[in-house]
Every structure is written in C-alpha cells, then in structure tokens.
mmCIF file of C-alpha atoms in Angstrom:
data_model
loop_
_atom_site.group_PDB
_atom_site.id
_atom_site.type_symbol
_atom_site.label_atom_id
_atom_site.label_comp_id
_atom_site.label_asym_id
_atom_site.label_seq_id
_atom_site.Cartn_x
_atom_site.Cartn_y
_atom_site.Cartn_z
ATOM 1 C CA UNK Q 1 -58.221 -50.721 -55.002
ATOM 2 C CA UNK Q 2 -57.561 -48.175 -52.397
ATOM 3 C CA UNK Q 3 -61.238 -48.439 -50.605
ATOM 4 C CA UNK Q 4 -60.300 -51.976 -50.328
ATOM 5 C CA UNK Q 5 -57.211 -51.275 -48.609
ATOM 6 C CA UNK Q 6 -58.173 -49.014 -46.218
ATOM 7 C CA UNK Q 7 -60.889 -51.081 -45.336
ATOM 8 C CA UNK Q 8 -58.372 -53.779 -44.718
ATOM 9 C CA UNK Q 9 -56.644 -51.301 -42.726
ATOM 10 C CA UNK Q 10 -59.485 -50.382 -40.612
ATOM 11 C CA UNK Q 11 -60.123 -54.067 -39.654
ATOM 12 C CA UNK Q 12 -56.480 -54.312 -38.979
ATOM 13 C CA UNK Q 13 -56.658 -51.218 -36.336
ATOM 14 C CA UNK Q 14 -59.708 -52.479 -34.637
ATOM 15 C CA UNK Q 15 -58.150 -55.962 -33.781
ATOM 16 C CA UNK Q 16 -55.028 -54.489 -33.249
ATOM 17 C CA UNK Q 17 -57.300 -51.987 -30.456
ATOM 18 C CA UNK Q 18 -58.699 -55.552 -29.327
ATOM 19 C CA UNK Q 19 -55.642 -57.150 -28.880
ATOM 20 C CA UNK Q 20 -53.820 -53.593 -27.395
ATOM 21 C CA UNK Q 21 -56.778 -53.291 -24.301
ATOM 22 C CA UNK Q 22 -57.061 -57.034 -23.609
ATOM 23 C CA UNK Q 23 -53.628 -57.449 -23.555
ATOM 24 C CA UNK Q 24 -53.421 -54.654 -20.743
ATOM 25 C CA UNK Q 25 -56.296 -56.425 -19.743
ATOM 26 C CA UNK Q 26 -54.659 -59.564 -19.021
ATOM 27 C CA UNK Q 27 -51.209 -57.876 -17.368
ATOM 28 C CA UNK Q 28 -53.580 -56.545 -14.581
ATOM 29 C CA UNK Q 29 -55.870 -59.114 -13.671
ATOM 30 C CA UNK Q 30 -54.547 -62.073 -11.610
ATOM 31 C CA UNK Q 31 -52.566 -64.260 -13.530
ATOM 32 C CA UNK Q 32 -54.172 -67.835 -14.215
ATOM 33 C CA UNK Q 33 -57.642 -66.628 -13.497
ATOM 34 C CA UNK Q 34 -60.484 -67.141 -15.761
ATOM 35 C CA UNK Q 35 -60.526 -63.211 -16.459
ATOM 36 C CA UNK Q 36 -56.813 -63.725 -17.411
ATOM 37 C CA UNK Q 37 -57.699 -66.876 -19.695
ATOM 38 C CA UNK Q 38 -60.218 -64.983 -21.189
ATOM 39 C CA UNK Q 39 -58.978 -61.781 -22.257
ATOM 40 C CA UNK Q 40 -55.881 -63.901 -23.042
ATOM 41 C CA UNK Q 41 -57.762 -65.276 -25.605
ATOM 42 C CA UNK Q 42 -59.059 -62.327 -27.499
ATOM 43 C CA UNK Q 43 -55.421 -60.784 -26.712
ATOM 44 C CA UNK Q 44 -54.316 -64.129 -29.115
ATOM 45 C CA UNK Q 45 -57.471 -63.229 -31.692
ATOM 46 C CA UNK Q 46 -56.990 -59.499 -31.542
ATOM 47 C CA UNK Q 47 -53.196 -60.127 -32.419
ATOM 48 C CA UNK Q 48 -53.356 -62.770 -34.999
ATOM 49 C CA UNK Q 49 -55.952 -61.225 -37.065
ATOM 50 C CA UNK Q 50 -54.619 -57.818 -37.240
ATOM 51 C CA UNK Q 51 -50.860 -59.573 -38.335
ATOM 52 C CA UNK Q 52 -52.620 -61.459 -40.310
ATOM 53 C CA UNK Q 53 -54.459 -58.744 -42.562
ATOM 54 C CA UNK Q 54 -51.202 -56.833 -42.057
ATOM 55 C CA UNK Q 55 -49.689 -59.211 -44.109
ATOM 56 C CA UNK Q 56 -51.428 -58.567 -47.608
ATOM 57 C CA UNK Q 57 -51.336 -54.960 -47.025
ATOM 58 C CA UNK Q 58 -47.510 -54.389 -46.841
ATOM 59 C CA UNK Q 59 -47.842 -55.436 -50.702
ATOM 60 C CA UNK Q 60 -50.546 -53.650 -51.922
ATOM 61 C CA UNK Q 61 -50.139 -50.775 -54.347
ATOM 62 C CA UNK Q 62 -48.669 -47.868 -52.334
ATOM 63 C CA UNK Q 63 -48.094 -49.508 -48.993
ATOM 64 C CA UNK Q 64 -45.353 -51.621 -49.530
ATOM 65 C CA UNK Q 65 -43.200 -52.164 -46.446
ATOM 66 C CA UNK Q 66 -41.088 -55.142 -46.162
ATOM 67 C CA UNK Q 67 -40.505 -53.888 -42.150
ATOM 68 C CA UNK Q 68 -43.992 -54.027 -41.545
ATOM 69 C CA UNK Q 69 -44.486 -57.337 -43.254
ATOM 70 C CA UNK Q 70 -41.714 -58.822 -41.128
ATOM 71 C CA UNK Q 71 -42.851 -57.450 -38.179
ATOM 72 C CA UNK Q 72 -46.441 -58.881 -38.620
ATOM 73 C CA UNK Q 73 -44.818 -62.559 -39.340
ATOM 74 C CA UNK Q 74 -42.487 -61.894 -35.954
ATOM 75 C CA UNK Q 75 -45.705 -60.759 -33.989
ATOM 76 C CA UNK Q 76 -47.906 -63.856 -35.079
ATOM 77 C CA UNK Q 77 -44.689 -65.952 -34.138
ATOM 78 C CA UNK Q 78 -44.777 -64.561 -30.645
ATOM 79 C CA UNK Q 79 -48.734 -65.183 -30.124
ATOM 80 C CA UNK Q 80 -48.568 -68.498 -31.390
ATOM 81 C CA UNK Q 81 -45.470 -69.941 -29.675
ATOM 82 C CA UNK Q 82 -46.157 -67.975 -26.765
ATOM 83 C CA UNK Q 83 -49.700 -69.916 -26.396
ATOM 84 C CA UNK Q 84 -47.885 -73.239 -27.380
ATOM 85 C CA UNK Q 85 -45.621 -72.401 -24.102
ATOM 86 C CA UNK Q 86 -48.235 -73.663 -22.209
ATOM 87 C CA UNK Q 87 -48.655 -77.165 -23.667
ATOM 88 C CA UNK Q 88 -44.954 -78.159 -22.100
ATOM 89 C CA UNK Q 89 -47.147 -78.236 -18.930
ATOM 90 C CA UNK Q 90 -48.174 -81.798 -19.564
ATOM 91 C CA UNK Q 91 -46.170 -83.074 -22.654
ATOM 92 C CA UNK Q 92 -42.882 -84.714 -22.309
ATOM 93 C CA UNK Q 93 -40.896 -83.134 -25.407
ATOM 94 C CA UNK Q 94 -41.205 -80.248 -28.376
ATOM 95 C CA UNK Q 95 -43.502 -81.609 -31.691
ATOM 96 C CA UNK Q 96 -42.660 -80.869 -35.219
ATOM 97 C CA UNK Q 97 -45.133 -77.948 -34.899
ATOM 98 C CA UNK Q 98 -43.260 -76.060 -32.158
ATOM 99 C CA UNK Q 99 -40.130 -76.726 -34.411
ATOM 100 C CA UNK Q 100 -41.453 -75.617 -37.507
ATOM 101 C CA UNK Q 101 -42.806 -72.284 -35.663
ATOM 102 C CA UNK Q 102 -39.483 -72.085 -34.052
ATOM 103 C CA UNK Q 103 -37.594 -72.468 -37.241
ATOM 104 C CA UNK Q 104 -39.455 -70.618 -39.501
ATOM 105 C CA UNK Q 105 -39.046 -67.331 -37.467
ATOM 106 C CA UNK Q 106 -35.296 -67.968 -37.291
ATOM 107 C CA UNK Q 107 -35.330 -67.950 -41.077
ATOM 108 C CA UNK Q 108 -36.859 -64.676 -41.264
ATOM 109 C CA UNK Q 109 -35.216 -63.224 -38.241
ATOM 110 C CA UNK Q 110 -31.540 -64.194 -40.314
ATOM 111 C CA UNK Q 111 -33.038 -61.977 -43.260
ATOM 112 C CA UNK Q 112 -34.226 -58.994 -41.068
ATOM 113 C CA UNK Q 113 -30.691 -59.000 -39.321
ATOM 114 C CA UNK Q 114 -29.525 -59.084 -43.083
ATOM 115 C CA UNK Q 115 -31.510 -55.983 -44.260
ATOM 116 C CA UNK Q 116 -30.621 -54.185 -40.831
ATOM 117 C CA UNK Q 117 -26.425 -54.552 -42.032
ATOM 118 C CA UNK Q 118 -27.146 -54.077 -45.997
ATOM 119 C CA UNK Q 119 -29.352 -50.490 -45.084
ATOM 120 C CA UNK Q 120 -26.943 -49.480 -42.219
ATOM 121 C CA UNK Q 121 -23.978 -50.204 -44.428
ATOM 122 C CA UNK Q 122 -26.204 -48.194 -47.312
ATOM 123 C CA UNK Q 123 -27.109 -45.982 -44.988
ATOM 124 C CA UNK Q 124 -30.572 -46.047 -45.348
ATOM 125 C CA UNK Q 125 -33.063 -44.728 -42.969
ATOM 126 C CA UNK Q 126 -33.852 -47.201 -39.761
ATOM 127 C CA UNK Q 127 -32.047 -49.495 -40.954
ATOM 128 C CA UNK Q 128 -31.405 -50.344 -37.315
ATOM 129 C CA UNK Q 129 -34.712 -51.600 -36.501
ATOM 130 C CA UNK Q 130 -34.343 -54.317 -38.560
ATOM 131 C CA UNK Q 131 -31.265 -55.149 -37.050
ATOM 132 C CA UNK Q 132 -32.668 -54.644 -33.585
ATOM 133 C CA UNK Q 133 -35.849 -57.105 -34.428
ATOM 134 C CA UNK Q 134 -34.161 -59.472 -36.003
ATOM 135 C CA UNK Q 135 -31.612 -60.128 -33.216
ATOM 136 C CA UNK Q 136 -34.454 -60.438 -30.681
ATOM 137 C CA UNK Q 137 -36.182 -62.905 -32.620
ATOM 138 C CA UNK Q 138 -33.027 -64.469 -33.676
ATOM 139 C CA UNK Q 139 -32.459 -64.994 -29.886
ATOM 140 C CA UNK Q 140 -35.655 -66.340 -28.495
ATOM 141 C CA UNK Q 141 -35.862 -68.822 -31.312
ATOM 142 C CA UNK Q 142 -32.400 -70.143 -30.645
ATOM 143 C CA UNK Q 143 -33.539 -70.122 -26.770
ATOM 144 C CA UNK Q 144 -36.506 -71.840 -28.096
ATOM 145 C CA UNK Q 145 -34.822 -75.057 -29.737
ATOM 146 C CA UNK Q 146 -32.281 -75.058 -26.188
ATOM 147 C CA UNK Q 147 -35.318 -75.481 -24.658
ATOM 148 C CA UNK Q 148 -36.585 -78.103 -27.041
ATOM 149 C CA UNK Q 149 -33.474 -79.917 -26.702
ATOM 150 C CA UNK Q 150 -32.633 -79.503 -23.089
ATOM 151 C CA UNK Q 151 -36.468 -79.900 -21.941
ATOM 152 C CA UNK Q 152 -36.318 -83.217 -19.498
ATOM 153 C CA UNK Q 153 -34.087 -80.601 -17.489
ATOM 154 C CA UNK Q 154 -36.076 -77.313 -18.013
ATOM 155 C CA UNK Q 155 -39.479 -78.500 -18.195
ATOM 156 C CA UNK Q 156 -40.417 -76.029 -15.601
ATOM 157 C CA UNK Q 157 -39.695 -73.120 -17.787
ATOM 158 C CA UNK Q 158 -42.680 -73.199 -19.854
ATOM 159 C CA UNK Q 159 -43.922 -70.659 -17.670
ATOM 160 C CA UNK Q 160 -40.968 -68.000 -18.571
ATOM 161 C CA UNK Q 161 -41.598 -68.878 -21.913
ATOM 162 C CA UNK Q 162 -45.385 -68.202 -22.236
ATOM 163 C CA UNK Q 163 -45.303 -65.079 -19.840
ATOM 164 C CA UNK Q 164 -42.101 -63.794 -22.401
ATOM 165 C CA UNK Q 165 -43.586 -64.374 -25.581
ATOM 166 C CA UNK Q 166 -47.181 -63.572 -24.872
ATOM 167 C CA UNK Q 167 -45.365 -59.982 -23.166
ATOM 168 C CA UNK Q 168 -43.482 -59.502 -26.465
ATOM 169 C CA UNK Q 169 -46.566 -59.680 -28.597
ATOM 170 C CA UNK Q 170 -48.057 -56.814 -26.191
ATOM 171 C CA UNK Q 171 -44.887 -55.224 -27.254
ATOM 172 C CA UNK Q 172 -45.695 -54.949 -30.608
ATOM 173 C CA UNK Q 173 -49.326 -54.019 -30.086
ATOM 174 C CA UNK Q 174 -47.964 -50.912 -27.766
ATOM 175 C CA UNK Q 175 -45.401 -50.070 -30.296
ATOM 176 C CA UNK Q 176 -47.919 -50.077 -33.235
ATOM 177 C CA UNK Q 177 -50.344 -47.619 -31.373
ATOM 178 C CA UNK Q 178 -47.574 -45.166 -30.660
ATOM 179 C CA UNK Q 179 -46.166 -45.385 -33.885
ATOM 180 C CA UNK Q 180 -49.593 -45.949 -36.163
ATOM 181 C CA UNK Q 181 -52.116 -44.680 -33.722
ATOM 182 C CA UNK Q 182 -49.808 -41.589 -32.387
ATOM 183 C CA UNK Q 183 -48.077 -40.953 -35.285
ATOM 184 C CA UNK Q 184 -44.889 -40.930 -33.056
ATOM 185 C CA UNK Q 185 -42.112 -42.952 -35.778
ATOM 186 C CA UNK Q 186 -38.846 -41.917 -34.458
ATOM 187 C CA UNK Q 187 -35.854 -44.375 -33.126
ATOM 188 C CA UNK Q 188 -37.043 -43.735 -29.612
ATOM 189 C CA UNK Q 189 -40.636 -44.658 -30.041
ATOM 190 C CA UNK Q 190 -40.012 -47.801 -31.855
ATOM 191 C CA UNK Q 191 -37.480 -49.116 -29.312
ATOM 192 C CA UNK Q 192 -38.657 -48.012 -25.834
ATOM 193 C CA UNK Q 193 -41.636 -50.514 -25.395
ATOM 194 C CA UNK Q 194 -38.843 -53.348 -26.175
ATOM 195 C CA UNK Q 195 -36.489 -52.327 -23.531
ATOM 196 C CA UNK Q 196 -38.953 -51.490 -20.885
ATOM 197 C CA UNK Q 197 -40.855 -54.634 -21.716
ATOM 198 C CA UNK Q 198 -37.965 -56.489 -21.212
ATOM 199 C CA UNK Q 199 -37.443 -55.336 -18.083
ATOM 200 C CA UNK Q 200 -40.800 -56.131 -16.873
ATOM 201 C CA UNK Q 201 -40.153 -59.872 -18.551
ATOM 202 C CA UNK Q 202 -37.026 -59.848 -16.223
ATOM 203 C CA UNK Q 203 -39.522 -58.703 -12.939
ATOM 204 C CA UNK Q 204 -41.642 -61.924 -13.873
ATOM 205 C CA UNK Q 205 -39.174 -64.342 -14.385
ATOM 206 C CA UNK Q 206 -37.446 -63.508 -11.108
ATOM 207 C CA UNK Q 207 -40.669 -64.011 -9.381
ATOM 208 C CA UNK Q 208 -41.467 -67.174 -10.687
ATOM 209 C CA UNK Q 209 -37.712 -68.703 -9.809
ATOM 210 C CA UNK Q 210 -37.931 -71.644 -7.467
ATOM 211 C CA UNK Q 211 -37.071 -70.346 -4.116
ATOM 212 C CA UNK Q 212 -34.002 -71.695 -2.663
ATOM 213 C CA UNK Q 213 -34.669 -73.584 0.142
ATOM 214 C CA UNK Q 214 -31.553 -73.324 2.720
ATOM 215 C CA UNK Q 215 -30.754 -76.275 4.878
ATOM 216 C CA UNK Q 216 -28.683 -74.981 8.136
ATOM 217 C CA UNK Q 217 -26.275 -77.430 9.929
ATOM 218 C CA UNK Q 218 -27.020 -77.983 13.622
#
C-alpha cells in the first residue's frame, strides 16, 4: 500500500509544481493575453489534479489529515469558481452550478470553523488554521451568493471575482511548497502567503475600479 501512496504523492507534487510555476507564470505576463489564457489553463489543471489526488491520500493508512483534506476541497473550490468568474461576462444571472459550488464550500467552510473552536478550546495543536481557513472561505462564499443575488447591479465585478479566487488558489499552491516542499510548518509559514496575497488582491481590485469621472461647474 505504501508504494501506491507515495506514488500518488509524487503525481500530486508534480501538478502541484505545474500549477505553482504557471500560476507565477500567469501573475507576470499581461493579463488577458493568450500567454495569460494559457498558462491560466494549466495553472487550473496543475491545481485541480493535485487537490484532487490529495483527496484520497489524506485517508490512506498513515496519512490521515482531515486539514489537508479540507484544504484540497477549499483549493479546488477556488480554481473552479474562480474560472466560473468569468462566465458573468456574458450571462445575465448565477446557475444552479455556481450555487451548488458556492454552497457546498460554505458547508465545509462551517465545519472547518467548527474544528478550529473544538481544537482551540481542546487546545490542540493549529487548531487556528482551521479557524483561519474556514472564515476565509466562509466569507467569499457568502460574498459569492451577494453577488449572485445582487448581480443586475454588480455585474461588472466578475473581474474582482476571477482575479480573487484564481489569486487564492496560487495561495495555496505557495503555501504548500513552503510548507511540503520546504518543510517550513510553523503558524507563520502557513499564514503569510494569505495575508500578503490579500494585499496584492486589494492592489488589483483598486486598479480595476471604474475611474470617477468629475464633472466641474462652469
């Protein structure tokens, strides 16, 4: 059983590595080019498949993590929403798909915020990160059925939401080097890529605001 795994675990790394340098890839390269499309794409494969395979592993014999397993479903959330974003472009309201997406992460981010309060109240070891998850996804999938519901007002903002999902899946791909590749698993190396990717979700969305166009009186 244990060639199997880390077989599984090899094919994991090397589309998590895909989905780690095209996602760099695509943060560089003009946004909305064909090179951005591109590596885009493999950014979505790379990112998918390696959650994906995650998945099974967290239960195998001697690698069970329910963080891990959580953290793969909140990942292939991101991609897959994220990439859906861009679909509000030309359609005129949310489908059952984006609100069963939507939904089903909010169910799962409501039992990661659970776990986070049962360990910390415990006081079992990083507890906090499920906590700390849990409340971002619990957040962008409440933002996400606003949006459904307010979207003949905000249609413009399927930009913010691609560029802030598709960010947050890099996230998790930068975090997973530094804690997997690395071997860094502290508090600190967990949480940094969140808050500084956050920021630079923040940069974006201020630059793609509507200017304000000021009308002065004569």
């Amino acid at each position: 059983m244990e060639p199997a795994i880390k077989i599984l675990i090899y094919i994991h790394a090397f589309f998590g590595g895909l989905g780690l340098i095209t996602g760099i890839g695509s943060v560089i390269v003009k946004k909305g080019s064909i090179l951005h499309k591109r590596m885009g794409k493999l950014f979505s494969l790379g990112m998918i498949t390696s959650s994906l395979i995650s998945i099974p592993i967290c239960w195998m014999p001697n690698h069970q993590n329910v963080f891990l397993f959580l953290i793969g479903l909140f990942t292939i959330y991101l991609v897959i929403s994220g990439n859906r974003a861009l679909t509000f472009k030309h359609k005129l309201k949310a489908d059952l798909i984006d609100r069963i997406i939507s939904g089903s992460m909010l169910f799962f981010s409501v039992i990661m915020i659970s776990l986070g309060l049962y360990c910390q109240l415990n006081i079992i070891a990083n507890g906090i990160l499920f906590t700390f998850f849990g409340g971002f996804g619990f957040y962008m999938t409440v933002k996400d059925f606003i949006f459904f519901r307010n979207f003949s007002e905000t249609n413009r903002n399927w930009l913010s939401k691609h560029i802030g999902k598709m960010i947050g899946a890099l996230i998790a791909s930068i975090t997973a080097y530094i804690v997997a590749g690395l071997g860094i698993g502290n508090l600190i190396a967990w949480i940094t890529p969140s808050i500084l990717g956050t920021f630079y979700i923040i940069y974006w969305n201020k630059k793609i605001e509507p200017k304000k166009v000021i009308v002065q009186k004569i």
